[in-house]
Amino acid sequence: MSGDCSKRSVVVIGAGVIGASIAYYLARTGAQVTVIDRIGPSAGASGASDGSVSVATKAPGVLMNLAIRSREQYVGLADKGGVMQGAYFSRSTFLAAANDWEVAAMHAQADELSRAGVSLKVTEGSDIQKSIPCLASNISGLVEVQGEGHAVGYKVVDRFLRASGAKVICEASALKLQPGVKSGRGPTVQTSEGVIEADDVVVAAGLGSNALLPWLNLWPRRGQLIVTERRRSVYKLPGNFIFASYLLEKKKADVGQSVDSGSAARACALVIDPLPYDQYLIGGTREEDDDDQHTEFAAVQRILARAVEYMPFLGEMSVIRVFAGVRAATPDGLPYLGQVKEAPGLWVATGFEGDGICLAPLAGDAMARMMAGKDIPPGVEALAPDSPQRKRRES
């Protein structure tokens, strides 16, 4: 990105993956960036993410198209000498199905991905187990989404922040915003450590953005996740596996008891993700309006039972960690990204829910382009926070 924001002072509120990416891309334009966070880098959702850089489960339309573009940006950033070299690696994502309604959902998503130009490979019947022997025989459908990737959240944050040269202030809560005025004075941020003045302020604080901009009306969505011990196995998954119940859960489809909506075991949408060093990340739940990071035995038990049902070799491994991540969701499923109308110098980049890792390069690049008055990628305009078309969730 080549716009010029030389000597422009920008405060970014939030040191997660979105805030860090914005700091990086703004610094490339010459801006002087300060990042503040009430705890520190990756202390929120970015530090409890699965690291998936994937378009496989994205809703068709704006979000899928932007994810495709951001995925391509990661590849460029990971080139030799790039900021993500050694932190991002390519792999496939596999959509899997074990019953008729999952097969239907899997094929419907595959059709949307194909129309968007994503490379796919469909495998069915006995050919599934021939290609990946560790899968149980009850898996009846498999779609390999090619050209995907993985990047650990805290590593992405660290790389972006270090490369940006931004001043990072930890344990500084943003308490109040004062927008700028059209005559030229920029906005100010009242923090627990004092007042900071800047030409521009970007609110990228996840759920914490609500305290500064209540009209965003973000709400929490929690997911409980499991990490296995490190153990070498004769089996090696070629990528992360997402079962089609995940797609249905995202769409709020009515599938009866199959997703256990409202049960004590929580809604389970199975994802099995091979990690470096022979570990697996297994998830997870999708729980509305719960910002508590505790975990529940019944939910963990259900997740593990499903994982072992479809990949029996996992039953030989021990669990070493169970945790929950809480993400900021928006009413229409699209993040907020853009300038706040009638508030000079005030910008917002929040509500990315589970898409923050994937969309981070796109979001940072687009924000820097907007501030520099440059063209933005097609579709970004749909994320404008004040668009009258955006849905507002009833309180």
mmCIF file of C-alpha atoms in Angstrom:
data_model
loop_
_atom_site.group_PDB
_atom_site.id
_atom_site.type_symbol
_atom_site.label_atom_id
_atom_site.label_comp_id
_atom_site.label_asym_id
_atom_site.label_seq_id
_atom_site.Cartn_x
_atom_site.Cartn_y
_atom_site.Cartn_z
ATOM 1 C CA MET A 1 0.000 0.000 0.000
ATOM 2 C CA SER A 2 1.513 3.278 -1.048
ATOM 3 C CA GLY A 3 -0.623 6.134 0.310
ATOM 4 C CA ASP A 4 1.117 8.888 2.282
ATOM 5 C CA CYS A 5 0.129 9.524 5.895
ATOM 6 C CA SER A 6 3.522 10.954 6.871
ATOM 7 C CA LYS A 7 3.598 12.397 10.377
ATOM 8 C CA ARG A 8 -0.067 11.538 10.897
ATOM 9 C CA SER A 9 -0.562 10.429 14.504
ATOM 10 C CA VAL A 10 -2.936 7.512 15.021
ATOM 11 C CA VAL A 11 -4.031 5.782 18.212
ATOM 12 C CA VAL A 12 -5.258 2.209 17.809
ATOM 13 C CA ILE A 13 -7.335 0.928 20.740
ATOM 14 C CA GLY A 14 -6.855 -2.823 20.967
ATOM 15 C CA ALA A 15 -3.715 -4.951 20.533
ATOM 16 C CA GLY A 16 -5.374 -7.969 18.985
ATOM 17 C CA VAL A 17 -4.806 -9.215 15.464
ATOM 18 C CA ILE A 18 -6.961 -6.505 13.836
ATOM 19 C CA GLY A 19 -5.390 -3.641 15.783
ATOM 20 C CA ALA A 20 -1.892 -5.003 15.103
ATOM 21 C CA SER A 21 -2.560 -5.333 11.380
ATOM 22 C CA ILE A 22 -3.902 -1.784 11.210
ATOM 23 C CA ALA A 23 -0.791 -0.535 13.040
ATOM 24 C CA TYR A 24 1.443 -2.363 10.543
ATOM 25 C CA TYR A 25 -0.250 -1.064 7.404
ATOM 26 C CA LEU A 26 -0.561 2.472 8.758
ATOM 27 C CA ALA A 27 3.136 2.510 9.649
ATOM 28 C CA ARG A 28 3.940 1.621 6.043
ATOM 29 C CA THR A 29 2.254 4.870 4.981
ATOM 30 C CA GLY A 30 4.430 6.892 7.337
ATOM 31 C CA ALA A 31 1.915 7.277 10.162
ATOM 32 C CA GLN A 32 3.111 7.515 13.754
ATOM 33 C CA VAL A 33 1.118 4.811 15.534
ATOM 34 C CA THR A 34 0.407 4.215 19.212
ATOM 35 C CA VAL A 35 -1.400 1.023 20.250
ATOM 36 C CA ILE A 36 -3.060 0.812 23.651
ATOM 37 C CA ASP A 37 -4.620 -2.226 25.304
ATOM 38 C CA ARG A 38 -6.211 -2.743 28.685
ATOM 39 C CA ILE A 39 -4.060 -5.865 29.199
ATOM 40 C CA GLY A 40 -1.585 -6.438 26.379
ATOM 41 C CA PRO A 41 -1.073 -7.958 22.921
ATOM 42 C CA SER A 42 -3.185 -11.046 22.133
ATOM 43 C CA ALA A 43 -4.809 -10.969 25.582
ATOM 44 C CA GLY A 44 -8.312 -11.393 24.153
ATOM 45 C CA ALA A 45 -9.827 -13.426 21.323
ATOM 46 C CA SER A 46 -6.644 -13.352 19.213
ATOM 47 C CA GLY A 47 -4.824 -15.379 21.844
ATOM 48 C CA ALA A 48 -7.589 -17.984 21.999
ATOM 49 C CA SER A 49 -8.066 -18.480 18.264
ATOM 50 C CA ASP A 50 -7.591 -21.584 16.127
ATOM 51 C CA GLY A 51 -5.352 -19.744 13.653
ATOM 52 C CA SER A 52 -7.321 -20.848 10.621
ATOM 53 C CA VAL A 53 -6.875 -18.740 7.494
ATOM 54 C CA SER A 54 -9.792 -20.205 5.625
ATOM 55 C CA VAL A 55 -12.653 -19.358 3.290
ATOM 56 C CA ALA A 56 -14.207 -22.821 3.678
ATOM 57 C CA THR A 57 -17.039 -21.830 6.020
ATOM 58 C CA LYS A 58 -17.483 -18.188 5.065
ATOM 59 C CA ALA A 59 -20.947 -16.987 4.097
ATOM 60 C CA PRO A 60 -21.242 -16.480 0.325
ATOM 61 C CA GLY A 61 -21.023 -12.945 -0.941
ATOM 62 C CA VAL A 62 -19.097 -10.143 0.734
ATOM 63 C CA LEU A 63 -17.451 -12.140 3.512
ATOM 64 C CA MET A 64 -16.348 -15.019 1.292
ATOM 65 C CA ASN A 65 -14.926 -12.684 -1.355
ATOM 66 C CA LEU A 66 -13.011 -10.608 1.199
ATOM 67 C CA ALA A 67 -11.658 -13.761 2.844
ATOM 68 C CA ILE A 68 -10.361 -14.992 -0.526
ATOM 69 C CA ARG A 69 -8.521 -11.702 -1.006
ATOM 70 C CA SER A 70 -7.097 -11.723 2.533
ATOM 71 C CA ARG A 71 -5.952 -15.319 2.134
ATOM 72 C CA GLU A 72 -3.986 -14.235 -0.937
ATOM 73 C CA GLN A 73 -2.449 -11.370 1.034
ATOM 74 C CA TYR A 74 -1.141 -13.829 3.620
ATOM 75 C CA VAL A 75 0.679 -15.725 0.873
ATOM 76 C CA GLY A 76 2.406 -12.503 -0.178
ATOM 77 C CA LEU A 77 3.281 -11.583 3.403
ATOM 78 C CA ALA A 78 4.812 -15.032 3.916
ATOM 79 C CA ASP A 79 7.187 -14.729 0.941
ATOM 80 C CA LYS A 80 10.907 -14.612 1.642
ATOM 81 C CA GLY A 81 11.633 -11.566 3.749
ATOM 82 C CA GLY A 82 7.934 -10.908 4.377
ATOM 83 C CA VAL A 83 6.516 -10.083 7.788
ATOM 84 C CA MET A 84 4.757 -13.466 8.007
ATOM 85 C CA GLN A 85 7.609 -15.623 6.749
ATOM 86 C CA GLY A 86 7.728 -18.683 9.007
ATOM 87 C CA ALA A 87 4.508 -17.675 10.805
ATOM 88 C CA TYR A 88 2.056 -18.585 8.046
ATOM 89 C CA PHE A 89 1.959 -21.873 6.175
ATOM 90 C CA SER A 90 -0.316 -23.231 3.478
ATOM 91 C CA ARG A 91 -2.579 -26.250 3.862
ATOM 92 C CA SER A 92 -6.027 -27.491 2.871
ATOM 93 C CA THR A 93 -9.268 -27.369 4.821
ATOM 94 C CA PHE A 94 -11.598 -30.376 4.663
ATOM 95 C CA LEU A 95 -15.368 -30.123 4.976
ATOM 96 C CA ALA A 96 -16.653 -33.473 6.220
ATOM 97 C CA ALA A 97 -20.129 -34.991 6.467
ATOM 98 C CA ALA A 98 -21.454 -38.032 8.330
ATOM 99 C CA ASN A 99 -25.198 -37.994 7.577
ATOM 100 C CA ASP A 100 -27.634 -36.826 4.931
ATOM 101 C CA TRP A 101 -28.232 -33.320 6.221
ATOM 102 C CA GLU A 102 -24.507 -32.722 6.661
ATOM 103 C CA VAL A 103 -23.868 -33.973 3.123
ATOM 104 C CA ALA A 104 -26.471 -31.544 1.785
ATOM 105 C CA ALA A 105 -24.935 -28.635 3.705
ATOM 106 C CA MET A 106 -21.438 -29.624 2.586
ATOM 107 C CA HIS A 107 -22.405 -29.713 -1.104
ATOM 108 C CA ALA A 108 -24.305 -26.425 -0.862
ATOM 109 C CA GLN A 109 -21.215 -24.716 0.591
ATOM 110 C CA ALA A 110 -18.983 -26.375 -2.003
ATOM 111 C CA ASP A 111 -21.176 -24.977 -4.767
ATOM 112 C CA GLU A 112 -20.838 -21.458 -3.334
ATOM 113 C CA LEU A 113 -17.068 -21.801 -2.992
ATOM 114 C CA SER A 114 -16.759 -23.091 -6.544
ATOM 115 C CA ARG A 115 -18.770 -20.161 -7.890
ATOM 116 C CA ALA A 116 -16.380 -17.829 -6.045
ATOM 117 C CA GLY A 117 -13.422 -19.426 -7.818
ATOM 118 C CA VAL A 118 -12.068 -21.530 -4.937
ATOM 119 C CA SER A 119 -10.304 -24.771 -5.919
ATOM 120 C CA LEU A 120 -11.995 -27.878 -4.528
ATOM 121 C CA LYS A 121 -11.715 -31.644 -4.600
ATOM 122 C CA VAL A 122 -14.791 -33.755 -3.731
ATOM 123 C CA THR A 123 -14.397 -37.313 -2.411
ATOM 124 C CA GLU A 124 -17.256 -39.658 -1.529
ATOM 125 C CA GLY A 125 -17.938 -43.239 -0.471
ATOM 126 C CA SER A 126 -15.110 -45.694 0.155
ATOM 127 C CA ASP A 127 -12.611 -43.409 -1.572
ATOM 128 C CA ILE A 128 -12.627 -41.239 1.561
ATOM 129 C CA GLN A 129 -11.017 -43.879 3.768
ATOM 130 C CA LYS A 130 -8.643 -44.894 0.960
ATOM 131 C CA SER A 131 -7.307 -41.344 0.758
ATOM 132 C CA ILE A 132 -7.269 -40.691 4.534
ATOM 133 C CA PRO A 133 -7.224 -44.047 6.379
ATOM 134 C CA CYS A 134 -7.612 -42.616 9.890
ATOM 135 C CA LEU A 135 -11.175 -41.437 9.184
ATOM 136 C CA ALA A 136 -14.068 -43.572 10.439
ATOM 137 C CA SER A 137 -16.225 -45.415 7.938
ATOM 138 C CA ASN A 138 -19.308 -43.358 8.838
ATOM 139 C CA ILE A 139 -17.849 -40.269 7.152
ATOM 140 C CA SER A 140 -19.677 -40.273 3.828
ATOM 141 C CA GLY A 141 -18.681 -36.971 2.229
ATOM 142 C CA LEU A 142 -15.481 -34.928 2.028
ATOM 143 C CA VAL A 143 -14.597 -31.687 0.252
ATOM 144 C CA GLU A 144 -10.994 -30.520 0.203
ATOM 145 C CA VAL A 145 -10.805 -26.720 0.037
ATOM 146 C CA GLN A 146 -7.383 -26.008 -1.421
ATOM 147 C CA GLY A 147 -5.110 -23.003 -0.995
ATOM 148 C CA GLU A 148 -5.975 -22.428 2.665
ATOM 149 C CA GLY A 149 -3.552 -21.698 5.491
ATOM 150 C CA HIS A 150 -2.765 -21.411 9.186
ATOM 151 C CA ALA A 151 -1.165 -18.730 11.350
ATOM 152 C CA VAL A 152 -1.068 -18.780 15.146
ATOM 153 C CA GLY A 153 -2.853 -15.702 16.464
ATOM 154 C CA TYR A 154 -0.306 -14.438 18.953
ATOM 155 C CA LYS A 155 2.484 -14.869 16.386
ATOM 156 C CA VAL A 156 0.567 -12.803 13.827
ATOM 157 C CA VAL A 157 0.036 -10.059 16.409
ATOM 158 C CA ASP A 158 3.689 -10.100 17.430
ATOM 159 C CA ARG A 159 4.947 -9.962 13.836
ATOM 160 C CA PHE A 160 2.676 -7.065 12.875
ATOM 161 C CA LEU A 161 3.450 -5.014 15.980
ATOM 162 C CA ARG A 162 7.205 -5.497 15.790
ATOM 163 C CA ALA A 163 7.294 -4.630 12.095
ATOM 164 C CA SER A 164 5.121 -1.549 12.630
ATOM 165 C CA GLY A 165 7.470 0.065 15.102
ATOM 166 C CA ALA A 166 4.367 1.281 16.933
ATOM 167 C CA LYS A 167 4.516 2.414 20.530
ATOM 168 C CA VAL A 168 2.567 -0.195 22.507
ATOM 169 C CA ILE A 169 1.087 0.821 25.869
ATOM 170 C CA CYS A 170 -0.160 -2.119 27.957
ATOM 171 C CA GLU A 171 -2.505 -2.055 30.952
ATOM 172 C CA ALA A 172 -4.077 1.158 29.697
ATOM 173 C CA SER A 173 -7.851 1.106 29.474
ATOM 174 C CA ALA A 174 -9.561 3.474 27.056
ATOM 175 C CA LEU A 175 -12.273 5.116 29.152
ATOM 176 C CA LYS A 176 -13.759 7.789 26.922
ATOM 177 C CA LEU A 177 -13.482 9.158 23.383
ATOM 178 C CA GLN A 178 -13.800 12.759 22.322
ATOM 179 C CA PRO A 179 -14.227 13.001 18.514
ATOM 180 C CA GLY A 180 -12.346 15.600 16.549
ATOM 181 C CA VAL A 181 -13.901 18.680 14.984
ATOM 182 C CA LYS A 182 -14.101 19.705 11.347
ATOM 183 C CA SER A 183 -11.933 22.743 12.016
ATOM 184 C CA GLY A 184 -8.958 20.448 12.343
ATOM 185 C CA ARG A 185 -8.536 19.319 15.964
ATOM 186 C CA GLY A 186 -8.236 15.546 16.152
ATOM 187 C CA PRO A 187 -9.907 13.189 18.612
ATOM 188 C CA THR A 188 -8.667 12.486 22.116
ATOM 189 C CA VAL A 189 -8.662 9.295 24.146
ATOM 190 C CA GLN A 190 -9.033 9.425 27.900
ATOM 191 C CA THR A 191 -7.224 6.415 29.317
ATOM 192 C CA SER A 192 -6.461 5.063 32.754
ATOM 193 C CA GLU A 193 -2.938 6.403 32.218
ATOM 194 C CA GLY A 194 -3.911 9.871 31.020
ATOM 195 C CA VAL A 195 -5.194 11.656 27.903
ATOM 196 C CA ILE A 196 -3.781 10.927 24.443
ATOM 197 C CA GLU A 197 -4.332 13.260 21.499
ATOM 198 C CA ALA A 198 -4.083 12.137 17.894
ATOM 199 C CA ASP A 199 -5.076 12.976 14.353
ATOM 200 C CA ASP A 200 -7.084 9.751 14.169
ATOM 201 C CA VAL A 201 -8.311 7.062 16.557
ATOM 202 C CA VAL A 202 -9.219 3.505 15.560
ATOM 203 C CA VAL A 203 -11.433 1.487 17.913
ATOM 204 C CA ALA A 204 -10.392 -2.161 17.481
ATOM 205 C CA ALA A 205 -11.071 -3.431 20.987
ATOM 206 C CA GLY A 206 -13.379 -6.377 20.304
ATOM 207 C CA LEU A 207 -16.156 -6.538 22.884
ATOM 208 C CA GLY A 208 -14.502 -3.654 24.705
ATOM 209 C CA SER A 209 -15.556 -1.446 21.794
ATOM 210 C CA ASN A 210 -19.088 -1.404 23.238
ATOM 211 C CA ALA A 211 -17.974 0.711 26.185
ATOM 212 C CA LEU A 212 -16.655 3.400 23.844
ATOM 213 C CA LEU A 213 -19.282 3.141 21.087
ATOM 214 C CA PRO A 214 -22.442 1.595 22.605
ATOM 215 C CA TRP A 215 -24.391 1.898 19.350
ATOM 216 C CA LEU A 216 -22.262 -0.893 17.876
ATOM 217 C CA ASN A 217 -24.344 -3.282 19.991
ATOM 218 C CA LEU A 218 -21.814 -6.101 19.835
ATOM 219 C CA TRP A 219 -22.484 -9.230 21.840
ATOM 220 C CA PRO A 220 -20.292 -12.120 22.987
ATOM 221 C CA ARG A 221 -20.087 -15.509 21.344
ATOM 222 C CA ARG A 222 -18.119 -18.120 23.254
ATOM 223 C CA GLY A 223 -16.404 -21.280 22.026
ATOM 224 C CA GLN A 224 -14.912 -24.029 24.186
ATOM 225 C CA LEU A 225 -11.795 -25.723 22.797
ATOM 226 C CA ILE A 226 -9.517 -28.651 23.666
ATOM 227 C CA VAL A 227 -5.799 -29.270 23.106
ATOM 228 C CA THR A 228 -4.347 -32.788 23.151
ATOM 229 C CA GLU A 229 -0.987 -33.989 24.353
ATOM 230 C CA ARG A 230 1.950 -34.204 21.970
ATOM 231 C CA ARG A 231 2.175 -37.725 20.588
ATOM 232 C CA ARG A 232 3.490 -39.123 17.339
ATOM 233 C CA SER A 233 1.024 -41.261 15.436
ATOM 234 C CA VAL A 234 1.094 -43.350 12.294
ATOM 235 C CA TYR A 235 -1.763 -41.081 11.166
ATOM 236 C CA LYS A 236 -1.219 -37.558 9.917
ATOM 237 C CA LEU A 237 -4.104 -35.295 8.972
ATOM 238 C CA PRO A 238 -3.390 -33.310 5.788
ATOM 239 C CA GLY A 239 -5.276 -30.254 7.066
ATOM 240 C CA ASN A 240 -7.976 -29.155 9.475
ATOM 241 C CA PHE A 241 -11.351 -30.920 9.380
ATOM 242 C CA ILE A 242 -14.609 -29.021 9.799
ATOM 243 C CA PHE A 243 -17.779 -31.053 10.008
ATOM 244 C CA ALA A 244 -20.808 -29.709 8.187
ATOM 245 C CA SER A 245 -22.701 -29.312 11.461
ATOM 246 C CA TYR A 246 -20.479 -26.248 11.889
ATOM 247 C CA LEU A 247 -21.989 -24.722 8.744
ATOM 248 C CA LEU A 248 -25.480 -25.469 9.966
ATOM 249 C CA GLU A 249 -24.775 -24.012 13.387
ATOM 250 C CA LYS A 250 -23.480 -20.823 11.789
ATOM 251 C CA LYS A 251 -26.603 -20.547 9.693
ATOM 252 C CA LYS A 252 -28.851 -21.266 12.685
ATOM 253 C CA ALA A 253 -30.463 -24.069 10.739
ATOM 254 C CA ASP A 254 -33.193 -26.075 12.390
ATOM 255 C CA VAL A 255 -31.675 -29.546 12.594
ATOM 256 C CA GLY A 256 -33.416 -30.811 15.680
ATOM 257 C CA GLN A 257 -31.327 -32.528 18.327
ATOM 258 C CA SER A 258 -28.365 -33.050 16.023
ATOM 259 C CA VAL A 259 -26.679 -29.850 17.152
ATOM 260 C CA ASP A 260 -28.051 -29.948 20.702
ATOM 261 C CA SER A 261 -29.209 -26.362 20.626
ATOM 262 C CA GLY A 262 -29.894 -25.212 24.160
ATOM 263 C CA SER A 263 -28.814 -28.486 25.754
ATOM 264 C CA ALA A 264 -26.651 -28.823 28.806
ATOM 265 C CA ALA A 265 -23.877 -30.076 26.529
ATOM 266 C CA ARG A 266 -24.048 -26.884 24.426
ATOM 267 C CA ALA A 267 -24.272 -26.704 20.665
ATOM 268 C CA CYS A 268 -21.351 -28.708 19.306
ATOM 269 C CA ALA A 269 -19.945 -27.934 15.852
ATOM 270 C CA LEU A 270 -16.951 -30.211 15.428
ATOM 271 C CA VAL A 271 -13.558 -28.984 14.180
ATOM 272 C CA ILE A 272 -10.379 -31.091 14.382
ATOM 273 C CA ASP A 273 -7.208 -29.165 13.647
ATOM 274 C CA PRO A 274 -3.689 -30.654 13.547
ATOM 275 C CA LEU A 275 -1.204 -28.395 15.326
ATOM 276 C CA PRO A 276 2.576 -28.330 14.995
ATOM 277 C CA TYR A 277 4.489 -30.808 17.154
ATOM 278 C CA ASP A 278 1.907 -33.616 16.829
ATOM 279 C CA GLN A 279 -0.920 -32.050 18.848
ATOM 280 C CA TYR A 280 -4.577 -31.479 17.947
ATOM 281 C CA LEU A 281 -6.938 -28.614 18.632
ATOM 282 C CA ILE A 282 -10.499 -29.914 18.936
ATOM 283 C CA GLY A 283 -13.571 -27.713 19.109
ATOM 284 C CA GLY A 284 -16.016 -26.508 19.792
ATOM 285 C CA THR A 285 -19.157 -24.896 21.027
ATOM 286 C CA ARG A 286 -20.979 -21.808 19.736
ATOM 287 C CA GLU A 287 -22.659 -20.112 22.666
ATOM 288 C CA GLU A 288 -24.604 -16.885 22.405
ATOM 289 C CA ASP A 289 -24.421 -14.042 24.928
ATOM 290 C CA ASP A 290 -21.867 -15.707 27.192
ATOM 291 C CA ASP A 291 -18.722 -13.711 27.964
ATOM 292 C CA ASP A 292 -17.548 -16.011 30.733
ATOM 293 C CA GLN A 293 -14.348 -17.885 29.883
ATOM 294 C CA HIS A 294 -15.111 -20.901 32.071
ATOM 295 C CA THR A 295 -15.426 -24.367 30.549
ATOM 296 C CA GLU A 296 -17.991 -27.091 31.196
ATOM 297 C CA PHE A 297 -17.390 -30.809 31.593
ATOM 298 C CA ALA A 298 -20.562 -31.779 29.689
ATOM 299 C CA ALA A 299 -19.564 -29.686 26.664
ATOM 300 C CA VAL A 300 -16.000 -30.986 26.619
ATOM 301 C CA GLN A 301 -17.250 -34.564 26.971
ATOM 302 C CA ARG A 302 -19.583 -34.166 24.007
ATOM 303 C CA ILE A 303 -16.898 -32.602 21.802
ATOM 304 C CA LEU A 304 -14.436 -35.396 22.565
ATOM 305 C CA ALA A 305 -17.035 -38.126 22.003
ATOM 306 C CA ARG A 306 -17.757 -36.784 18.536
ATOM 307 C CA ALA A 307 -14.092 -36.383 17.714
ATOM 308 C CA VAL A 308 -13.317 -39.992 18.640
ATOM 309 C CA GLU A 309 -16.381 -41.226 16.759
ATOM 310 C CA TYR A 310 -15.061 -39.766 13.509
ATOM 311 C CA MET A 311 -11.319 -40.130 14.161
ATOM 312 C CA PRO A 312 -10.851 -43.121 16.503
ATOM 313 C CA PHE A 313 -7.084 -42.652 16.882
ATOM 314 C CA LEU A 314 -7.757 -39.514 18.944
ATOM 315 C CA GLY A 315 -9.105 -41.780 21.713
ATOM 316 C CA GLU A 316 -5.525 -42.827 22.446
ATOM 317 C CA MET A 317 -4.456 -39.252 23.255
ATOM 318 C CA SER A 318 -4.726 -37.338 26.522
ATOM 319 C CA VAL A 319 -6.146 -33.839 26.928
ATOM 320 C CA ILE A 320 -3.715 -31.298 28.367
ATOM 321 C CA ARG A 321 -5.735 -28.091 28.102
ATOM 322 C CA VAL A 322 -9.338 -26.952 27.895
ATOM 323 C CA PHE A 323 -10.145 -23.281 27.387
ATOM 324 C CA ALA A 324 -12.787 -20.900 26.072
ATOM 325 C CA GLY A 325 -12.459 -17.974 23.700
ATOM 326 C CA VAL A 326 -14.970 -15.129 23.596
ATOM 327 C CA ARG A 327 -15.457 -13.165 20.394
ATOM 328 C CA ALA A 328 -17.402 -10.067 19.433
ATOM 329 C CA ALA A 329 -20.350 -10.748 17.126
ATOM 330 C CA THR A 330 -22.441 -8.289 15.097
ATOM 331 C CA PRO A 331 -26.156 -8.466 14.244
ATOM 332 C CA ASP A 332 -25.626 -9.191 10.548
ATOM 333 C CA GLY A 333 -22.479 -11.306 10.789
ATOM 334 C CA LEU A 334 -20.310 -8.665 9.087
ATOM 335 C CA PRO A 335 -17.550 -6.840 10.958
ATOM 336 C CA TYR A 336 -17.466 -3.080 11.315
ATOM 337 C CA LEU A 337 -14.684 -1.428 9.314
ATOM 338 C CA GLY A 338 -14.596 2.229 8.386
ATOM 339 C CA GLN A 339 -15.046 5.810 9.511
ATOM 340 C CA VAL A 340 -17.704 6.870 11.985
ATOM 341 C CA LYS A 341 -19.927 9.474 10.349
ATOM 342 C CA GLU A 342 -20.153 12.910 11.939
ATOM 343 C CA ALA A 343 -17.110 12.081 14.085
ATOM 344 C CA PRO A 344 -13.969 13.466 12.409
ATOM 345 C CA GLY A 345 -10.909 11.323 12.944
ATOM 346 C CA LEU A 346 -12.810 8.412 14.502
ATOM 347 C CA TRP A 347 -12.674 4.950 12.906
ATOM 348 C CA VAL A 348 -13.839 1.509 13.928
ATOM 349 C CA ALA A 349 -12.581 -2.014 13.190
ATOM 350 C CA THR A 350 -14.311 -4.581 15.359
ATOM 351 C CA GLY A 351 -16.883 -7.379 15.431
ATOM 352 C CA PHE A 352 -14.821 -9.860 13.405
ATOM 353 C CA GLU A 353 -15.951 -12.774 15.601
ATOM 354 C CA GLY A 354 -14.003 -15.866 14.463
ATOM 355 C CA ASP A 355 -12.798 -14.244 11.233
ATOM 356 C CA GLY A 356 -10.185 -11.913 12.707
ATOM 357 C CA ILE A 357 -7.141 -14.055 11.927
ATOM 358 C CA CYS A 358 -8.286 -14.689 8.372
ATOM 359 C CA LEU A 359 -9.289 -11.098 7.585
ATOM 360 C CA ALA A 360 -6.470 -9.292 9.416
ATOM 361 C CA PRO A 361 -4.332 -8.359 6.374
ATOM 362 C CA LEU A 362 -7.399 -7.244 4.419
ATOM 363 C CA ALA A 363 -8.668 -5.151 7.340
ATOM 364 C CA GLY A 364 -5.334 -3.470 8.049
ATOM 365 C CA ASP A 365 -4.655 -2.681 4.409
ATOM 366 C CA ALA A 366 -8.191 -1.366 3.837
ATOM 367 C CA MET A 367 -8.095 0.872 6.921
ATOM 368 C CA ALA A 368 -4.777 2.406 5.863
ATOM 369 C CA ARG A 369 -6.123 2.958 2.365
ATOM 370 C CA MET A 370 -9.226 4.693 3.691
ATOM 371 C CA MET A 371 -7.180 7.030 5.882
ATOM 372 C CA ALA A 372 -4.911 7.869 2.946
ATOM 373 C CA GLY A 373 -7.882 8.530 0.644
ATOM 374 C CA LYS A 374 -6.956 5.626 -1.632
ATOM 375 C CA ASP A 375 -9.166 3.081 -3.355
ATOM 376 C CA ILE A 376 -10.301 0.200 -1.151
ATOM 377 C CA PRO A 377 -10.843 -3.443 -2.127
ATOM 378 C CA PRO A 378 -14.302 -4.161 -3.579
ATOM 379 C CA GLY A 379 -16.777 -5.158 -0.880
ATOM 380 C CA VAL A 380 -15.124 -3.307 1.990
ATOM 381 C CA GLU A 381 -17.704 -0.530 1.684
ATOM 382 C CA ALA A 382 -20.337 -3.035 2.868
ATOM 383 C CA LEU A 383 -18.605 -3.103 6.260
ATOM 384 C CA ALA A 384 -19.116 0.620 6.900
ATOM 385 C CA PRO A 385 -20.268 0.965 10.519
ATOM 386 C CA ASP A 386 -22.953 3.569 9.854
ATOM 387 C CA SER A 387 -24.571 1.989 6.823
ATOM 388 C CA PRO A 388 -28.370 2.292 7.130
ATOM 389 C CA GLN A 389 -28.670 -1.200 5.666
ATOM 390 C CA ARG A 390 -26.891 -2.774 8.617
ATOM 391 C CA LYS A 391 -29.115 -4.599 11.052
ATOM 392 C CA ARG A 392 -29.264 -3.536 14.667
ATOM 393 C CA ARG A 393 -29.822 -6.172 17.295
ATOM 394 C CA GLU A 394 -32.588 -5.451 19.745
ATOM 395 C CA SER A 395 -31.298 -4.900 23.255
#
